[in-house]
Tab-separated table of N, CA and C in Angstrom:
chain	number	residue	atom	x	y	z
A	8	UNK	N	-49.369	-174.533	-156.478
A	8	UNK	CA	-49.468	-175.975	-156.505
A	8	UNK	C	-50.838	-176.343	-157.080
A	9	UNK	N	-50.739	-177.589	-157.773
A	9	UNK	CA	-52.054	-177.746	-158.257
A	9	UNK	C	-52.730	-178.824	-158.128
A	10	UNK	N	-53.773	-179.135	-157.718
A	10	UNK	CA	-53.977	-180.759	-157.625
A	10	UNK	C	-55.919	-180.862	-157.950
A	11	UNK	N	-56.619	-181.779	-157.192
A	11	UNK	CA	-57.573	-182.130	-157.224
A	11	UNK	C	-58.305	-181.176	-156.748
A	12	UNK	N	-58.565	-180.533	-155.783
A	12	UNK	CA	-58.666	-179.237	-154.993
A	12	UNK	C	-58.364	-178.156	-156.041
A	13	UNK	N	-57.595	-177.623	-156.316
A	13	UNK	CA	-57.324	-176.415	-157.350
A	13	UNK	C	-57.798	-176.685	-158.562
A	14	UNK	N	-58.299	-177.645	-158.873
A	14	UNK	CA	-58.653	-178.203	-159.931
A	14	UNK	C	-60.286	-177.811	-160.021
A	15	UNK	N	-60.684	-178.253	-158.760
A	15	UNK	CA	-62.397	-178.082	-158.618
A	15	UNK	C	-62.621	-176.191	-158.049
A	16	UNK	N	-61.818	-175.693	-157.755
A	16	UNK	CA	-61.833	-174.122	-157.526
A	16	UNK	C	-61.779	-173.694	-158.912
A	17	UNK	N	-60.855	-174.196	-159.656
A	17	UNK	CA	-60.851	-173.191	-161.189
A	17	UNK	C	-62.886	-173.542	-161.864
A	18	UNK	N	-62.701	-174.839	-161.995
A	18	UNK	CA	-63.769	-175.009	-162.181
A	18	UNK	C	-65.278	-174.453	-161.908
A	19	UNK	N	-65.195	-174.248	-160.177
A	19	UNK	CA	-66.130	-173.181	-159.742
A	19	UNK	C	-65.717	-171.686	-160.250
A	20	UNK	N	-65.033	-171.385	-160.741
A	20	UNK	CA	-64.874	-170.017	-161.013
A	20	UNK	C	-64.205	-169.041	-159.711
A	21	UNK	N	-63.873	-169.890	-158.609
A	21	UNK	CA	-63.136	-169.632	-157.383
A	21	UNK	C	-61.855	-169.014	-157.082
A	22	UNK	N	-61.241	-167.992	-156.818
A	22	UNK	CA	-59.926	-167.733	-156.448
A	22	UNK	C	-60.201	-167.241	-155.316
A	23	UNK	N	-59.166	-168.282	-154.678
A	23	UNK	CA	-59.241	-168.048	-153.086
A	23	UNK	C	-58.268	-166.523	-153.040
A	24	UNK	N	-58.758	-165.497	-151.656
A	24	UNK	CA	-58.045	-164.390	-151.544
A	24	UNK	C	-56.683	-164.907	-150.228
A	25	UNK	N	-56.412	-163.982	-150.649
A	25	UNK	CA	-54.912	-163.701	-149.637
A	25	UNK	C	-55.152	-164.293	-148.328
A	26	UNK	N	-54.609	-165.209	-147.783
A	26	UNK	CA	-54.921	-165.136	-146.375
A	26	UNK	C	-54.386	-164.027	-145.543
A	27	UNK	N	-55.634	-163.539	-144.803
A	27	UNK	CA	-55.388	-162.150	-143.401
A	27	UNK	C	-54.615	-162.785	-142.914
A	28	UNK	N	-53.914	-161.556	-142.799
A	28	UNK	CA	-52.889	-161.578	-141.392
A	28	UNK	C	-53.236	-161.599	-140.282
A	29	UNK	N	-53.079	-161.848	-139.107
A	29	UNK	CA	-53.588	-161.298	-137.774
A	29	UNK	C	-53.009	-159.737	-137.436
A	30	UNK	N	-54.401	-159.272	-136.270
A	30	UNK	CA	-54.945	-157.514	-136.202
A	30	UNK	C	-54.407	-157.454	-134.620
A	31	UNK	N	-54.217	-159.026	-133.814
A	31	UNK	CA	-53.745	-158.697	-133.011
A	31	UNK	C	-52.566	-160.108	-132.369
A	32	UNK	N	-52.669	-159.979	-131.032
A	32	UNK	CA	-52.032	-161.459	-130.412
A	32	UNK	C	-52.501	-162.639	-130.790
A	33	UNK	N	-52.575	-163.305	-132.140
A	33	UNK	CA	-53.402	-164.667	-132.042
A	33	UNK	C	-52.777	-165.197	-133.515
A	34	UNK	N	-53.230	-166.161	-134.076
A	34	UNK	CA	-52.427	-166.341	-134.976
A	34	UNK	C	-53.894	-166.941	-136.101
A	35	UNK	N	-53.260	-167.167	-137.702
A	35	UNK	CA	-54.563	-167.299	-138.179
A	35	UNK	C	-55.240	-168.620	-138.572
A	36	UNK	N	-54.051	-169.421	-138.151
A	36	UNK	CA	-54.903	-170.966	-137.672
A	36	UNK	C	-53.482	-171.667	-136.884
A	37	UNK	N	-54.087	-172.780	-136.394
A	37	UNK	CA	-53.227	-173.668	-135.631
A	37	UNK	C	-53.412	-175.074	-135.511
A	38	UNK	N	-52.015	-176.021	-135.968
A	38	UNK	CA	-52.350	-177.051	-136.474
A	38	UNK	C	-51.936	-177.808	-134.900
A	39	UNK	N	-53.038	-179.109	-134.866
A	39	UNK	CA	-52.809	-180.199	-133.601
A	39	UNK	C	-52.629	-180.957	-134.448
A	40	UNK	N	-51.345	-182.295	-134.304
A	40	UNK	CA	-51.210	-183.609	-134.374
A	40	UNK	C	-52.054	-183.293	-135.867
A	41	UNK	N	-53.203	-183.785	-136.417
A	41	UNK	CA	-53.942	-183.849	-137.504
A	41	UNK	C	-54.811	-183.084	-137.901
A	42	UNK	N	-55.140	-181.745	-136.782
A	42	UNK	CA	-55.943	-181.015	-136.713
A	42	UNK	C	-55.802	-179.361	-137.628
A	43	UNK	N	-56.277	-178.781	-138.066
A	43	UNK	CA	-56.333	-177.216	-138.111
A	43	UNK	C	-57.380	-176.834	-137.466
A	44	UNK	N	-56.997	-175.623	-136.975
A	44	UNK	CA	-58.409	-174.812	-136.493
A	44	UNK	C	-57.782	-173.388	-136.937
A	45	UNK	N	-58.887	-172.686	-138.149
A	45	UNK	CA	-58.853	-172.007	-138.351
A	45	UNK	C	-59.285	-170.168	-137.081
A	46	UNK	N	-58.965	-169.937	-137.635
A	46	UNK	CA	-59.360	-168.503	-136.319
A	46	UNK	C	-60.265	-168.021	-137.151
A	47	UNK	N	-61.324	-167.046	-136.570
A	47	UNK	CA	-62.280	-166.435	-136.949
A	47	UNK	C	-62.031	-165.424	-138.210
A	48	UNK	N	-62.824	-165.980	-139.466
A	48	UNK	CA	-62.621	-165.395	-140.730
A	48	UNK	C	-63.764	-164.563	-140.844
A	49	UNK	N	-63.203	-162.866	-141.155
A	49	UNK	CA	-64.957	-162.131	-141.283
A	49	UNK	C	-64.982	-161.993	-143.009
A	50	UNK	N	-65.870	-161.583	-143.764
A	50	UNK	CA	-65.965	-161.144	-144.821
A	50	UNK	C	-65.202	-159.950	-145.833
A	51	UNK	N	-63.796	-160.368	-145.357
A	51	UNK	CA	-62.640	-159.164	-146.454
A	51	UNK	C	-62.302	-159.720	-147.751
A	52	UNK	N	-62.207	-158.812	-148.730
A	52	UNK	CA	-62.036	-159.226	-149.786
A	52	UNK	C	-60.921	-157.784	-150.355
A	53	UNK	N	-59.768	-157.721	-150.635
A	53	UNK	CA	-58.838	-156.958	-150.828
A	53	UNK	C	-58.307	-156.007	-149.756
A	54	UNK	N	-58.424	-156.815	-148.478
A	54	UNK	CA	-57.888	-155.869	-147.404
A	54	UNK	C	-59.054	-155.015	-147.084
A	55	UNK	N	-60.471	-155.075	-147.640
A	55	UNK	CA	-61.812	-154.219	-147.415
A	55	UNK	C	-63.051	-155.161	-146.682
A	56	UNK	N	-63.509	-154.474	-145.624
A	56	UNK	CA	-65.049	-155.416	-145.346
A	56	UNK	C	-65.367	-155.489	-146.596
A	57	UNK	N	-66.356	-156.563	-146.639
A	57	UNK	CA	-67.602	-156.189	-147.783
A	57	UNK	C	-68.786	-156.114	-147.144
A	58	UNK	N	-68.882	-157.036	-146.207
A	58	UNK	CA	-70.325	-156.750	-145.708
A	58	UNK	C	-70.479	-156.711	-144.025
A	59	UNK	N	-71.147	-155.881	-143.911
A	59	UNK	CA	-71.626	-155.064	-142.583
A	59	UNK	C	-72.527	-155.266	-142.499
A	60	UNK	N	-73.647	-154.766	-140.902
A	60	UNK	CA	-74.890	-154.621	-140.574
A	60	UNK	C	-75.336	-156.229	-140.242
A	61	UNK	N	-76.564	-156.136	-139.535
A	61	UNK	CA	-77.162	-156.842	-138.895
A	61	UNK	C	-78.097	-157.549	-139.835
A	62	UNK	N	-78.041	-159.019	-140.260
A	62	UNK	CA	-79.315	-159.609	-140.732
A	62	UNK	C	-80.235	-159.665	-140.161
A	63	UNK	N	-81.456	-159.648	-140.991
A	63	UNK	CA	-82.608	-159.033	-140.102
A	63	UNK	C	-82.736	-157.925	-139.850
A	64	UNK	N	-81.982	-157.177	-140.137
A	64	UNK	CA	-81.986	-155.757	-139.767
A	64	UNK	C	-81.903	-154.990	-141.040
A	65	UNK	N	-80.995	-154.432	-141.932
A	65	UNK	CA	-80.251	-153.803	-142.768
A	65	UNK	C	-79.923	-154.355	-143.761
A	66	UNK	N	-79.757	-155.978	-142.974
A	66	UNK	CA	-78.854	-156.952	-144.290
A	66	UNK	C	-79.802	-158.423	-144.849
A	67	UNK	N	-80.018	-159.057	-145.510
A	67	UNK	CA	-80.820	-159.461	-145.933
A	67	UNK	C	-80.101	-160.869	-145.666
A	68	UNK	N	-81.683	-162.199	-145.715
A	68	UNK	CA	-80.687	-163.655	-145.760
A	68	UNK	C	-79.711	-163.523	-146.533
A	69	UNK	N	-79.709	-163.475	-148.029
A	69	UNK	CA	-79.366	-163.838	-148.795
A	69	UNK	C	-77.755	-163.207	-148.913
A	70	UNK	N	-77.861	-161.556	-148.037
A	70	UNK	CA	-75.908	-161.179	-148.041
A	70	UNK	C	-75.742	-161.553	-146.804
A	71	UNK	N	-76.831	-162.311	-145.982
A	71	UNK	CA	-75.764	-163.137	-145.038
A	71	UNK	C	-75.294	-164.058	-145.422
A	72	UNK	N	-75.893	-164.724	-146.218
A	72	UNK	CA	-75.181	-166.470	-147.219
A	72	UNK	C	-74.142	-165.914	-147.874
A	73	UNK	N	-74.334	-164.713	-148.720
A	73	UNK	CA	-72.890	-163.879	-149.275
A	73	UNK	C	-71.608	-163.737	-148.596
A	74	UNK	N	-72.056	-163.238	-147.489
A	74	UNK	CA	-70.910	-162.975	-146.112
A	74	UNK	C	-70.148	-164.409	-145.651
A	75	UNK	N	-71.407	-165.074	-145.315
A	75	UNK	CA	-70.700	-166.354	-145.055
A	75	UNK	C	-69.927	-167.524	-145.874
A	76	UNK	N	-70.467	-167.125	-147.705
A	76	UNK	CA	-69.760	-167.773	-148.027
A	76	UNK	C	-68.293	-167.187	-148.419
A	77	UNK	N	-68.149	-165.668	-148.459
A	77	UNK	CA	-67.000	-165.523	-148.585
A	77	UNK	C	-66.065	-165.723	-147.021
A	78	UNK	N	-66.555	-165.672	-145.932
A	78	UNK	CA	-65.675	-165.913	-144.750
A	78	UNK	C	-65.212	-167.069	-144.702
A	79	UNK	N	-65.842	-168.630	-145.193
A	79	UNK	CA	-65.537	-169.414	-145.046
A	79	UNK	C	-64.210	-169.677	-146.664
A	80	UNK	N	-64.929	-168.820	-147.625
A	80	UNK	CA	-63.469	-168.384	-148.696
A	80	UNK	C	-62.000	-168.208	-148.288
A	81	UNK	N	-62.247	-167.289	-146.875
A	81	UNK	CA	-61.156	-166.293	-146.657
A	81	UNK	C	-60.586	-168.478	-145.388
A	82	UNK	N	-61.302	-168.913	-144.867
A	82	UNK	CA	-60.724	-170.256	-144.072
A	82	UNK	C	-60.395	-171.060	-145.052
A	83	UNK	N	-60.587	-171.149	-146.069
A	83	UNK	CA	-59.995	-172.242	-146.919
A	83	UNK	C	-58.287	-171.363	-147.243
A	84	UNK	N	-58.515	-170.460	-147.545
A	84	UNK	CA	-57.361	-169.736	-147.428
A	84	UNK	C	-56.138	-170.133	-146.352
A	85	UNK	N	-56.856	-169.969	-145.421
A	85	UNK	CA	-55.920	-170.236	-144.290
A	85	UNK	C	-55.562	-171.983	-144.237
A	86	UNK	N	-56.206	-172.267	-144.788
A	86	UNK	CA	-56.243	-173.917	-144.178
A	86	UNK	C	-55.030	-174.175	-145.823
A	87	UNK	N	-55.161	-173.655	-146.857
A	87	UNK	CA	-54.089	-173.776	-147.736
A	87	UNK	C	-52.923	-173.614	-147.030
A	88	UNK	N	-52.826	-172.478	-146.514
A	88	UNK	CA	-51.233	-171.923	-145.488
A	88	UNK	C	-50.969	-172.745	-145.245
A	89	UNK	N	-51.832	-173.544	-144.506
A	89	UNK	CA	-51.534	-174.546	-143.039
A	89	UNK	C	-50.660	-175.659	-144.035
A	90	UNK	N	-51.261	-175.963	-144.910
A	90	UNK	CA	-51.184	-177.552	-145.563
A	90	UNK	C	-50.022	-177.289	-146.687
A	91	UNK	N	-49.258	-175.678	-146.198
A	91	UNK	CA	-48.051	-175.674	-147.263
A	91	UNK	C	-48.670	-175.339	-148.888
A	92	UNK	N	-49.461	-175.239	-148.805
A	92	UNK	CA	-50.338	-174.981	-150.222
A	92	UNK	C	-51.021	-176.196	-150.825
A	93	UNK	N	-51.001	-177.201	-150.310
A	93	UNK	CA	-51.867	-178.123	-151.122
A	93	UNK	C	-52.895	-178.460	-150.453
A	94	UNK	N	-54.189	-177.937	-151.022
A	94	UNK	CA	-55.464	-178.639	-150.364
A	94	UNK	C	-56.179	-179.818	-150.469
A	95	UNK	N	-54.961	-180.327	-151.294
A	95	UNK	CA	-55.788	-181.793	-151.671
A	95	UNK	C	-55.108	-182.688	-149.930
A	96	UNK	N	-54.154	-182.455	-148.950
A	96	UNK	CA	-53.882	-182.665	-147.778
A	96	UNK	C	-55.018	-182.426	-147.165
A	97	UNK	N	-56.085	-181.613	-147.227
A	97	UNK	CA	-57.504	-181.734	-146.581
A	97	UNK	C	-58.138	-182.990	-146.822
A	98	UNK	N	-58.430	-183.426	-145.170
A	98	UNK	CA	-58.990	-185.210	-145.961
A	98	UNK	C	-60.679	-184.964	-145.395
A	99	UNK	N	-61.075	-184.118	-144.439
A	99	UNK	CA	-62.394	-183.700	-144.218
A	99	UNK	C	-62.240	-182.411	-143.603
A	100	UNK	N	-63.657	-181.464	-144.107
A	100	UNK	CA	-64.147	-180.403	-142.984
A	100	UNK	C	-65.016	-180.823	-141.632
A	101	UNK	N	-64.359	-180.990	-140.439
A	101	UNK	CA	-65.199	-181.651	-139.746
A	101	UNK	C	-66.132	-180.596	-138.934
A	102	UNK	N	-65.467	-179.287	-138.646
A	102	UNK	CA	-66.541	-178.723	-138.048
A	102	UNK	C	-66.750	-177.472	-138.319
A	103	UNK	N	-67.431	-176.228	-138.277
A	103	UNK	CA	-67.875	-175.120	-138.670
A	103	UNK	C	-69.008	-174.396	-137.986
A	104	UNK	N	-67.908	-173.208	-137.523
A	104	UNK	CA	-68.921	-172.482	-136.512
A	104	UNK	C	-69.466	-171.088	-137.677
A	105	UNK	N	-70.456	-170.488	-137.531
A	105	UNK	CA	-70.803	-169.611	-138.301
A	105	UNK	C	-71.586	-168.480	-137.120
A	106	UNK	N	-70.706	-167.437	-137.069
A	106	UNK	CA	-71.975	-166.353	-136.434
A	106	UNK	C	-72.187	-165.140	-137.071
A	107	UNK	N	-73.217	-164.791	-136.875
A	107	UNK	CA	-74.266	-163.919	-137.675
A	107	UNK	C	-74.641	-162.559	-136.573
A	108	UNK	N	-74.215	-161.463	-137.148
A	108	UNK	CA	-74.751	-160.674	-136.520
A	108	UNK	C	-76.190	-160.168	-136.858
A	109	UNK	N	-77.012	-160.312	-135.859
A	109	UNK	CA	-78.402	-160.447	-135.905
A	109	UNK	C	-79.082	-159.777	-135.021
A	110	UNK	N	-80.248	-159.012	-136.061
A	110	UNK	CA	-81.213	-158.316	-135.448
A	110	UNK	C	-82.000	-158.705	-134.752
A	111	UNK	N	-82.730	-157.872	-133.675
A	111	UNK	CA	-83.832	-158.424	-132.310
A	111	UNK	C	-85.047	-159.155	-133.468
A	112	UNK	N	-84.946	-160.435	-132.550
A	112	UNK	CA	-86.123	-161.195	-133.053
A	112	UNK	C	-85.697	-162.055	-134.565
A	113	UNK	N	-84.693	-161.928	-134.906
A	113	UNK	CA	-83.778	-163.050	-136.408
A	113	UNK	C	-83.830	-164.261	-136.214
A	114	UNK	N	-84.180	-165.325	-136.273
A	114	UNK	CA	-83.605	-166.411	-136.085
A	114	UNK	C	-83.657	-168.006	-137.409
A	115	UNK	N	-82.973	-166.994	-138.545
A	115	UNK	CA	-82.632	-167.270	-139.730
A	115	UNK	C	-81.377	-167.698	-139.462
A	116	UNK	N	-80.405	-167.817	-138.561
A	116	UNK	CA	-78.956	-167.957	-138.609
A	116	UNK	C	-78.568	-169.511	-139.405
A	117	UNK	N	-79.417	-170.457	-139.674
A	117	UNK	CA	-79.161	-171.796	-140.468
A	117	UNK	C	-79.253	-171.922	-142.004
A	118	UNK	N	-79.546	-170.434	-142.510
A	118	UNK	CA	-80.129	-170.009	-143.663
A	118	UNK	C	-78.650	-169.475	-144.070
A	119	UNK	N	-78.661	-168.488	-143.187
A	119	UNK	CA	-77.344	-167.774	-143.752
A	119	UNK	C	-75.814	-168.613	-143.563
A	120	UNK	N	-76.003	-169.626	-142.416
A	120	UNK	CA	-74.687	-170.259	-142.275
A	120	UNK	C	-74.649	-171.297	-143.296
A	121	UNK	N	-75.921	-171.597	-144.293
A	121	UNK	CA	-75.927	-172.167	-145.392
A	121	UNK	C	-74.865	-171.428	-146.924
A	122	UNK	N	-74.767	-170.866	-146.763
A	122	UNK	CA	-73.435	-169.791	-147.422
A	122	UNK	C	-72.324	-170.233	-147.244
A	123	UNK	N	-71.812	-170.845	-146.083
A	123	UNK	CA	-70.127	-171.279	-145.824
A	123	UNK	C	-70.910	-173.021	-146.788
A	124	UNK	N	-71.279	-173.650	-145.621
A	124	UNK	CA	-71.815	-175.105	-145.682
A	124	UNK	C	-71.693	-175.669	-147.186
A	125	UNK	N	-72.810	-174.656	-148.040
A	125	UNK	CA	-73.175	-175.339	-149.416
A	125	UNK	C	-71.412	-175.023	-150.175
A	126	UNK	N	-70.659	-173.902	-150.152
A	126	UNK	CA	-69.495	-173.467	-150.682
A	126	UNK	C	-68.202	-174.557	-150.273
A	127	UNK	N	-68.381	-174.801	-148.713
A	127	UNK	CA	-67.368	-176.260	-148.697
A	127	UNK	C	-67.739	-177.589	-149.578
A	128	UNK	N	-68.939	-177.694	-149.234
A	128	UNK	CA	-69.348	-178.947	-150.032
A	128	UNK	C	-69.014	-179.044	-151.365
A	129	UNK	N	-69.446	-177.905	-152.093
A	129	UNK	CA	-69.032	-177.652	-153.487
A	129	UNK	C	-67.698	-177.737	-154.140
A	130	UNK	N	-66.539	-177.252	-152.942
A	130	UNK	CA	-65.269	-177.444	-153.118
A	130	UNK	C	-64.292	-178.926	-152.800
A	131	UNK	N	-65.105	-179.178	-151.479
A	131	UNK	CA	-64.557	-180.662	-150.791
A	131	UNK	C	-65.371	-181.847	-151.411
A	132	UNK	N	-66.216	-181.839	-152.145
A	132	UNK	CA	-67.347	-182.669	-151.894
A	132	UNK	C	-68.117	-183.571	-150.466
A	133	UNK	N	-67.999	-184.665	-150.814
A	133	UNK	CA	-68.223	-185.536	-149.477
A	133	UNK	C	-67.461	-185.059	-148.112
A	134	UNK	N	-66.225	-184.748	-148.679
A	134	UNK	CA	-65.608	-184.298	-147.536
A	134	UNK	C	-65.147	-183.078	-146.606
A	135	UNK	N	-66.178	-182.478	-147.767
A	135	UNK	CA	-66.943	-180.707	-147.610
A	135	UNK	C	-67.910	-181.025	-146.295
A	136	UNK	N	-69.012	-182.116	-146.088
A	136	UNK	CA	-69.914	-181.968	-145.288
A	136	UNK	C	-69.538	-182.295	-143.424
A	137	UNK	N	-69.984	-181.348	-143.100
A	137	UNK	CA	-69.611	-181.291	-141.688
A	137	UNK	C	-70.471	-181.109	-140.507
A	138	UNK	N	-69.884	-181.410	-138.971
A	138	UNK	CA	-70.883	-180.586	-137.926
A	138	UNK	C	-70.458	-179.068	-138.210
A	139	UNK	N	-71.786	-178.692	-137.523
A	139	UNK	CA	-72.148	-177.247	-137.889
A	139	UNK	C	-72.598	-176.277	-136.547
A	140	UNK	N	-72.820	-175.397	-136.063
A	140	UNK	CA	-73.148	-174.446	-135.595
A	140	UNK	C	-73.228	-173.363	-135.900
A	141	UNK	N	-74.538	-172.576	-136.442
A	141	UNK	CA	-74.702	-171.020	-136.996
A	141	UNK	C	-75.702	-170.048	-135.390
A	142	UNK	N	-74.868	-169.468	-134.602
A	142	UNK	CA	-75.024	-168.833	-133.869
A	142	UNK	C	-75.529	-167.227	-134.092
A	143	UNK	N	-76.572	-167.000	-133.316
A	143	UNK	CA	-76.894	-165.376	-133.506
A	143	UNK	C	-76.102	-164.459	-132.387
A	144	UNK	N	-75.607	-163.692	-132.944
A	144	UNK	CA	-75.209	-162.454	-131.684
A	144	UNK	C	-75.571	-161.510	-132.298
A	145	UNK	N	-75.092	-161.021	-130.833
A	145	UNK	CA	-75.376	-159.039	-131.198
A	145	UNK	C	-74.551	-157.986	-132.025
A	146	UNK	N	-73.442	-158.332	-131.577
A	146	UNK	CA	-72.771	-157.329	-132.199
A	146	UNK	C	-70.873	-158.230	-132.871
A	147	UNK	N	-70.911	-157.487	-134.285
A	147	UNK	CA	-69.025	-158.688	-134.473
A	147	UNK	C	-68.640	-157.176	-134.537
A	148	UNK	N	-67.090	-158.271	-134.509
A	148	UNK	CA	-65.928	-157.055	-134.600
A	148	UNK	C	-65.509	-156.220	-136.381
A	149	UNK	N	-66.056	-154.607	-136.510
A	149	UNK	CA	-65.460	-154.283	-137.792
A	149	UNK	C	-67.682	-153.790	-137.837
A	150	UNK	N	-68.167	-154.446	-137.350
A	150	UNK	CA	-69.662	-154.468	-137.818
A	150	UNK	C	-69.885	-155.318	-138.747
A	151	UNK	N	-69.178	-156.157	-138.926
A	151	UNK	CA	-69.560	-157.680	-139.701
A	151	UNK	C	-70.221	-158.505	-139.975
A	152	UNK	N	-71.435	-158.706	-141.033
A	152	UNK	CA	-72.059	-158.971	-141.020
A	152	UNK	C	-71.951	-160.949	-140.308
A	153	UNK	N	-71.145	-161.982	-140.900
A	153	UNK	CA	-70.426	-162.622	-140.281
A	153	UNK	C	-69.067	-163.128	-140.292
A	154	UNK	N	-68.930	-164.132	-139.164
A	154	UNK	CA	-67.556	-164.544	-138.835
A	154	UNK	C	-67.699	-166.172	-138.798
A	155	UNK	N	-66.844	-166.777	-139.870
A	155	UNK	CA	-67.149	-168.002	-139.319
A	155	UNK	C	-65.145	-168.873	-139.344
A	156	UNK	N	-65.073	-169.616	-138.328
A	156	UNK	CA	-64.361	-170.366	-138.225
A	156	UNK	C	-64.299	-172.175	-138.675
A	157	UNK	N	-63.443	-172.808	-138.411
A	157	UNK	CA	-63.421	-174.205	-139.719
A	157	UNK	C	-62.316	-174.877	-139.190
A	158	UNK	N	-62.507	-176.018	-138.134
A	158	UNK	CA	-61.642	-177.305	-138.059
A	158	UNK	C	-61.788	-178.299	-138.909
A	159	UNK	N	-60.238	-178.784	-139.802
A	159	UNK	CA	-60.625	-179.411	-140.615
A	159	UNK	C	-59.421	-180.688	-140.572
A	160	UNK	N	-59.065	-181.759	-140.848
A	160	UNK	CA	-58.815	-183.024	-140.523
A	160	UNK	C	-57.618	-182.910	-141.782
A	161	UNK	N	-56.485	-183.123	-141.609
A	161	UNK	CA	-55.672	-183.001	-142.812
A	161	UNK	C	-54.712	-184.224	-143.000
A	162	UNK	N	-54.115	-184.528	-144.143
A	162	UNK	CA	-53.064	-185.899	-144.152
A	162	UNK	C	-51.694	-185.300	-143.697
């Protein structure tokens, strides 16, 4: 399907990947009344991690902004599913959690959750910008560098 949305992805040079399947009991988003909430997207790109290790540690800001902007790649994905394939049915991203697996003493996590953030905006425009939360933990699932999830407001 093609619209306003697929229109500004070709343009970025963007192809969204496959949406994951789910690894266990959960599903990979779920729509309320007007709502999606995407489930936690880590950094796969052909069925492969790409990025691992701890920022601050091993992994640098800059492949945490990498990580994060492809996780939030892999939620637009899902949020296509949701909307039957047309993303121009996205009418805002309203919220976006981003976590970062992070080394003792990191507290860059607004740097790197700048990776999903600037990549919605770029795709949604105005209606790319959202609340936010970029959280540090210890340890993700796979050794991931991050995971970020994406409620987003649809017609």
């Amino acid at each position: 399907m093609s619209g306003k949305i697929e229109a500004r992805l070709a343009e970025l040079g963007i192809t969204l990947p496959v949406p994951a399947v789910p690894v266990a009991n959960y599903v990979p988003y779920a729509v309320t009344g007007n709502l999606v909430y995407t489930s936690g997207q880590v950094p796969v790109a052909d069925g492969a991690v790409v990025w691992k290790g701890k920022v601050g540690g091993e992994r640098s800001i800059e492949d945490g902004a990498a990580a994060a902007r492809l996780c939030a790649l892999n939620c637009i994905a899902q949020l296509k599913a949701a909307c039957g394939g047309d993303l121009d049915r996205v009418k805002r991203i309203v919220k976006v959690v981003i976590f970062v697996s992070s080394a003792a003493g990191f507290n860059g996590q607004p740097q790197v959750g700048n990776g999903a953030s600037d990549v919605l905006v770029d795709i949604f425009g105005d209606a790319g910008k959202h609340a936010r939360s970029a959280v540090g933990v210890n340890e993700l699932p796979l050794d991931v560098t991050t995971e970020v999830e994406i409620v987003a407001e649809i017609a």
